[in-house]
Coordinates of C-alpha atoms in Angstrom, one line a residue:
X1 CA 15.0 -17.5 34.0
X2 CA 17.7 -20.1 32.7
X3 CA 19.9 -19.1 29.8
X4 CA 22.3 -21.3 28.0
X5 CA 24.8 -19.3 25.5
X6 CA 24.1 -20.0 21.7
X7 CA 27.2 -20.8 19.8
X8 CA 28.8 -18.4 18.3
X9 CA 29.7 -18.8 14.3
X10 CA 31.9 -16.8 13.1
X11 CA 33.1 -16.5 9.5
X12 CA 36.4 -15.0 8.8
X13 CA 35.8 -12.6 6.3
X14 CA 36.8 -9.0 5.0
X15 CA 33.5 -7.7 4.2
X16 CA 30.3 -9.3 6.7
X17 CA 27.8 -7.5 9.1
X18 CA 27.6 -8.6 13.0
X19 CA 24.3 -8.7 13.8
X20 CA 23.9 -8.8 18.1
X21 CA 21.1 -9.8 19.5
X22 CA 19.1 -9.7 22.6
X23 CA 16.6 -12.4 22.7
X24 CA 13.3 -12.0 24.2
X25 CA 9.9 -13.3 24.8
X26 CA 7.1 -10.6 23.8
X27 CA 3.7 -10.3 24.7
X28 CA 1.1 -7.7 23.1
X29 CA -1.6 -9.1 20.9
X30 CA 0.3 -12.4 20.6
X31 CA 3.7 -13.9 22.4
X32 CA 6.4 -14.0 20.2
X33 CA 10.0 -14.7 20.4
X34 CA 12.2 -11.9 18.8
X35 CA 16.0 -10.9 18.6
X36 CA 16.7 -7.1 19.3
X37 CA 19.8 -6.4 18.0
X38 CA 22.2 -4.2 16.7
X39 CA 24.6 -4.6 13.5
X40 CA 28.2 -3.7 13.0
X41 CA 30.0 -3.8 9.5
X42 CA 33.5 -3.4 8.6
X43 CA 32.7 -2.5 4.9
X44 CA 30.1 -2.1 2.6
X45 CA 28.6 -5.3 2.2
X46 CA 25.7 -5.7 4.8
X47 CA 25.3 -9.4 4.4
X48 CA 25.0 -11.3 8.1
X49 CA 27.7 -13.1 8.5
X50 CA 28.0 -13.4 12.3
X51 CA 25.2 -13.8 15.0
X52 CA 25.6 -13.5 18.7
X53 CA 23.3 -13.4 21.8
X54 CA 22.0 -15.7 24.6
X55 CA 18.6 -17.9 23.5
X56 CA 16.1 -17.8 26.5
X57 CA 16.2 -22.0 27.7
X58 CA 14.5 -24.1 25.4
X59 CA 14.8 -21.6 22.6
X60 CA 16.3 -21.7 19.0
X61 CA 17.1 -19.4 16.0
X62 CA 13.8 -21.1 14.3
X63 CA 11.7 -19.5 17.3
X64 CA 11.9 -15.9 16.1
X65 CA 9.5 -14.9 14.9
X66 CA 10.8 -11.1 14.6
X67 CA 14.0 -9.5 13.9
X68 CA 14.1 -5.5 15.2
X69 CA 17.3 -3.6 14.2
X70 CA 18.0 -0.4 15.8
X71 CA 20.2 2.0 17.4
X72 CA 23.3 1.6 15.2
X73 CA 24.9 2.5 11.9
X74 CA 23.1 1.3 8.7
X75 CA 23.2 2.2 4.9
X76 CA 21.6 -0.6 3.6
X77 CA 19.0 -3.2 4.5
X78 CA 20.6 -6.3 6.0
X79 CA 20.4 -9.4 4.1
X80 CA 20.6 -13.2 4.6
X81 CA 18.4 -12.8 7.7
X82 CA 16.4 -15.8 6.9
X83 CA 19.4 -17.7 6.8
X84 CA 19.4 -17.8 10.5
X85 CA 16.1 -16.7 11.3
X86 CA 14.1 -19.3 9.1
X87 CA 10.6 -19.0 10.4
X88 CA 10.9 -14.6 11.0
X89 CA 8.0 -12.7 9.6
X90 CA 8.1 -9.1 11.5
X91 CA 10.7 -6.9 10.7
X92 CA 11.5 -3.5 12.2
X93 CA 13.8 -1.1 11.6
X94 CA 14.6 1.7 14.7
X95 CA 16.2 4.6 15.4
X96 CA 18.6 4.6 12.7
X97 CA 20.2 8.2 11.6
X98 CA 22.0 7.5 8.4
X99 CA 19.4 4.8 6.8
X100 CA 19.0 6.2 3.5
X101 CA 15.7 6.1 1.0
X102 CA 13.8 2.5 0.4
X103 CA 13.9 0.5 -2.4
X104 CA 12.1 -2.4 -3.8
X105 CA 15.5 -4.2 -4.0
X106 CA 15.4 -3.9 0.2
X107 CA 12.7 -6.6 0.6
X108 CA 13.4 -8.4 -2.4
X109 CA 14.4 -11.9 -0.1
X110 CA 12.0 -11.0 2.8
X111 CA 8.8 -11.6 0.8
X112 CA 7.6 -13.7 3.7
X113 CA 7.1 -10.9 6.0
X114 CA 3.3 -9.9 7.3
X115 CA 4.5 -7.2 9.5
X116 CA 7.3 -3.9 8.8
X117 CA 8.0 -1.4 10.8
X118 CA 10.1 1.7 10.4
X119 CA 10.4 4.2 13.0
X120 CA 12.9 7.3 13.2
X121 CA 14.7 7.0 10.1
X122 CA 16.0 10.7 9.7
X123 CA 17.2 10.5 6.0
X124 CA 14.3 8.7 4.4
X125 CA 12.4 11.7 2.5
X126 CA 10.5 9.1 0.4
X127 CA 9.0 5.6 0.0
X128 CA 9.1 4.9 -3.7
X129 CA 5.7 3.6 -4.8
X130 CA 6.8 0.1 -5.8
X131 CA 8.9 -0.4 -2.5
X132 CA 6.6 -2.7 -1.1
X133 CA 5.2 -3.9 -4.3
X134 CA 6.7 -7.9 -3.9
X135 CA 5.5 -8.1 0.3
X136 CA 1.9 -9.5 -1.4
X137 CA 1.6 -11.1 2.6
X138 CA 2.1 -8.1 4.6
X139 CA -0.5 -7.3 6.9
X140 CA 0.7 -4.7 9.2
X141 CA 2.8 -1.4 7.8
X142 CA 4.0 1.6 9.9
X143 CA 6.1 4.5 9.1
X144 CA 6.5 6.2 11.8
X145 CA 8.2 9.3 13.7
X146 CA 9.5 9.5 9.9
X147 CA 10.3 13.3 10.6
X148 CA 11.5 14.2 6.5
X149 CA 8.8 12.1 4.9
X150 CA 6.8 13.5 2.4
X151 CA 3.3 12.9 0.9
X152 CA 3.0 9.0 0.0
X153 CA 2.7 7.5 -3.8
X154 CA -1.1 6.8 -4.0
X155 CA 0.2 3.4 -5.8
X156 CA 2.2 2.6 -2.4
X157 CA 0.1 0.1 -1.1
X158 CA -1.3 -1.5 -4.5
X159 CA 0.2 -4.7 -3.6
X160 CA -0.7 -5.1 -0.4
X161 CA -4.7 -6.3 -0.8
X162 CA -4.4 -8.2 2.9
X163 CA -3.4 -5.0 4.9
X164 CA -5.1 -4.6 8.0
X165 CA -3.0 -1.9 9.8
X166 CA -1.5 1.1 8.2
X167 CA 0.4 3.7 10.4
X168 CA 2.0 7.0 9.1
X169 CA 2.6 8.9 12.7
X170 CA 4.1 12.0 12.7
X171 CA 6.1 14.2 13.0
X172 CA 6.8 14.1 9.4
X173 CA 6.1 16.1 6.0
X174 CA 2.8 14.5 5.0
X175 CA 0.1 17.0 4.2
X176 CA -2.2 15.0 1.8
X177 CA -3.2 11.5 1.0
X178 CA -3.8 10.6 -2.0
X179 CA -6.5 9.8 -4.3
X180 CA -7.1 5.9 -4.6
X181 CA -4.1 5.5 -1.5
X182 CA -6.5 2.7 -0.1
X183 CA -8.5 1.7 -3.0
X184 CA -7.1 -1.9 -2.7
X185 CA -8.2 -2.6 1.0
X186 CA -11.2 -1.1 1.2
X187 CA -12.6 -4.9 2.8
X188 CA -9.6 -5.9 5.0
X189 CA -7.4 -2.4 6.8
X190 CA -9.3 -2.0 10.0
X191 CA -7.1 0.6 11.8
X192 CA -5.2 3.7 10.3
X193 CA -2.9 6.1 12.5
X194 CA -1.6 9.4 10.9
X195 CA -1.3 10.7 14.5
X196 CA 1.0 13.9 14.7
X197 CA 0.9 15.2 10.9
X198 CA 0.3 18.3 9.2
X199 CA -2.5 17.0 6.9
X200 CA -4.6 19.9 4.4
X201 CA -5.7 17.8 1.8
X202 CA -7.1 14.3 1.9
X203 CA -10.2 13.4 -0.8
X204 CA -12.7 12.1 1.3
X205 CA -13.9 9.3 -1.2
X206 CA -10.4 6.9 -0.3
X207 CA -12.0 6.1 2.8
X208 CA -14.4 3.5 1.6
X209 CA -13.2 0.4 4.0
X210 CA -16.2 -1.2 5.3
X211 CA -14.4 -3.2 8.1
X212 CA -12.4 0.5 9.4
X213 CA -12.7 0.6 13.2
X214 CA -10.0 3.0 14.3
X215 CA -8.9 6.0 12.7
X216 CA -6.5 7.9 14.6
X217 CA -6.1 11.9 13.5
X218 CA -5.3 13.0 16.7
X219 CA -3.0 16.7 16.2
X220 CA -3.3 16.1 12.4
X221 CA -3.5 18.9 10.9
X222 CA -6.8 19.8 9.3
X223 CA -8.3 16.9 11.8
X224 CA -7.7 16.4 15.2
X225 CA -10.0 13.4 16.7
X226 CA -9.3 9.7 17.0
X227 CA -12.4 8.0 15.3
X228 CA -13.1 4.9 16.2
X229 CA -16.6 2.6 16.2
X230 CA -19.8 3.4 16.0
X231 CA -20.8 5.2 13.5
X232 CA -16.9 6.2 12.7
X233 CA -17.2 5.9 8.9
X234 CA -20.2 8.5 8.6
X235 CA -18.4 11.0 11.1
X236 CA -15.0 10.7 9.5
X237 CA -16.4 10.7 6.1
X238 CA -18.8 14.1 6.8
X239 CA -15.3 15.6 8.7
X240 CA -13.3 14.9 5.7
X241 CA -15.5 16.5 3.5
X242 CA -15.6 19.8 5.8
X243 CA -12.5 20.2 6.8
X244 CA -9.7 18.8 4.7
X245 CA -11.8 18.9 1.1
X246 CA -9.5 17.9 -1.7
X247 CA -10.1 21.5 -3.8
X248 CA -9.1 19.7 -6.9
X249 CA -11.6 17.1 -6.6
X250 CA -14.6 19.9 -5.5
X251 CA -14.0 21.9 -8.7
X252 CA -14.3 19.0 -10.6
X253 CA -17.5 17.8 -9.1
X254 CA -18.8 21.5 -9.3
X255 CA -17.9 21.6 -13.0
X256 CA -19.8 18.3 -13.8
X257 CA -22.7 19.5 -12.3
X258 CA -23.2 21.9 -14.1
X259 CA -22.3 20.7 -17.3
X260 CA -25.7 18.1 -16.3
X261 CA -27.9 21.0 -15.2
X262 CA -27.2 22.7 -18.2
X263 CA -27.5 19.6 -20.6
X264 CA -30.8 19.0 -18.5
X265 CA -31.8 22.6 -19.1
X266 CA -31.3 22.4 -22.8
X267 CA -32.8 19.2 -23.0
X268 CA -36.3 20.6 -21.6
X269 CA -35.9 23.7 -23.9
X270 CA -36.1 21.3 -27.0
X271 CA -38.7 19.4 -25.7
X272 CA -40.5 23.0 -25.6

């Protein structure tokens, strides 16, 4: 393959991120052209001031379409990527040891994005609920091999009403989801993967998504079976409710049936 060297800009400054790049054509669901890189920093200020790398021929910064980062040292999330990467909507993050909790202030200038991924960050111990509160167009999410991360907000996907694909693979510290976790995409996620966790607790009534077709709980915990179509909503919902019953949510069912037997017991006893 032909490869022509994309000129380097530099800009002589005290305090600017490297990012370096190896360009490549991918092809999985769809081809895409991303930049796999690395970033160096010489201070605090992780704005990206310098790009390098070789475009495959008849390739330019406005063909990416994703941006991966991994492998290096990072305490903050990289901005002014759209500066050079104008038309980039997947973002991942990989491998990166000292990358520190999320915040909403991360993706503040990457509202375009429809796909994030996140996989071996070591230090993350939890996703603040309204971290992904301003992606409204993100349709593909994963968290994985997130090995401190513990139980998710239930809010943490509010925002996101045109997810498709949610991943939480272990290993990590996630024993429960939480009640209403999905509520908001119950007609558009279609595949959910919390492979390799230690789940004891999940309240069987968040899994009301009509278009689910893949449900992976394989080594997770309390379930250990990768559900997928058909008749994968009835089987997961009946496993759910066997095996990983949210104890909260039974004694308050159990409570209000019998305040409705007794109030229906009294009732016939006046009518007597």
């Amino acid at each position: 393959m032909k490869i022509f060297a994309l000129l380097l800009v530099v800009i002589a400054t005290a305090n600017c991120a490297e990012l370096r790049c190896t360009y490549k054509t991918l092809d999985f669901v769809r081809p895409y052209y991303e930049c796999d890189g690395r970033v160096t920093t010489s201070a605090s200020d992780f704005e990206v001031s310098t790009v390098q790398g070789d475009h495959e021929e008849g390739k330019g910064m406005n063909d990416i379409i994703g941006v991966v980062i991994r492998d290096c040292s990072l305490e903050k999330m990289p901005r002014k990527l759209g500066v050079w990467f104008r038309n980039f909507r997947e973002f991942g993050l990989f491998d990166i040891q000292n990358f520190p909790n999320f915040q909403r202030v991360d993706f503040s200038e990457y509202r375009q994005l429809r796909v994030f991924r996140a996989k071996n960050l070591r230090q993350v111990t939890r996703v603040p609920k309204d971290t992904f509160f301003d992606l409204t167009a993100l349709e593909e999410l994963y968290l994985d091999n997130m090995v401190n991360m513990e139980n998710l907000d239930g809010d943490l996907l509010m925002n996101l009403r045109g997810l498709r694909v949610f991943s939480a693979q272990g290993p990590n510290k996630i024993k429960q989801i939480s009640r209403g976790f999905f509520d908001n995409q119950s007609r558009t996620l279609s595949e959910i993967n919390f492979q390799r966790t230690n789940l004891k607790r999940i309240t069987y009534t968040i899994f009301n998504l009509r278009d689910l077709t893949s449900a992976n709980f394989v080594g997770a915990g309390c379930l250990d079976k990768w559900y997928q179509t058909p008749n994968m909503p009835e089987t997961l919902f009946d496993d759910i409710r066997n095996k990983c019953q949210d104890t909260t949510n039974t004694r308050a069912l159990t409570r209000a049936n019998y305040i409705v037997m007794n109030e229906s017991s009294s009732s016939e006893s006046s009518s007597d």
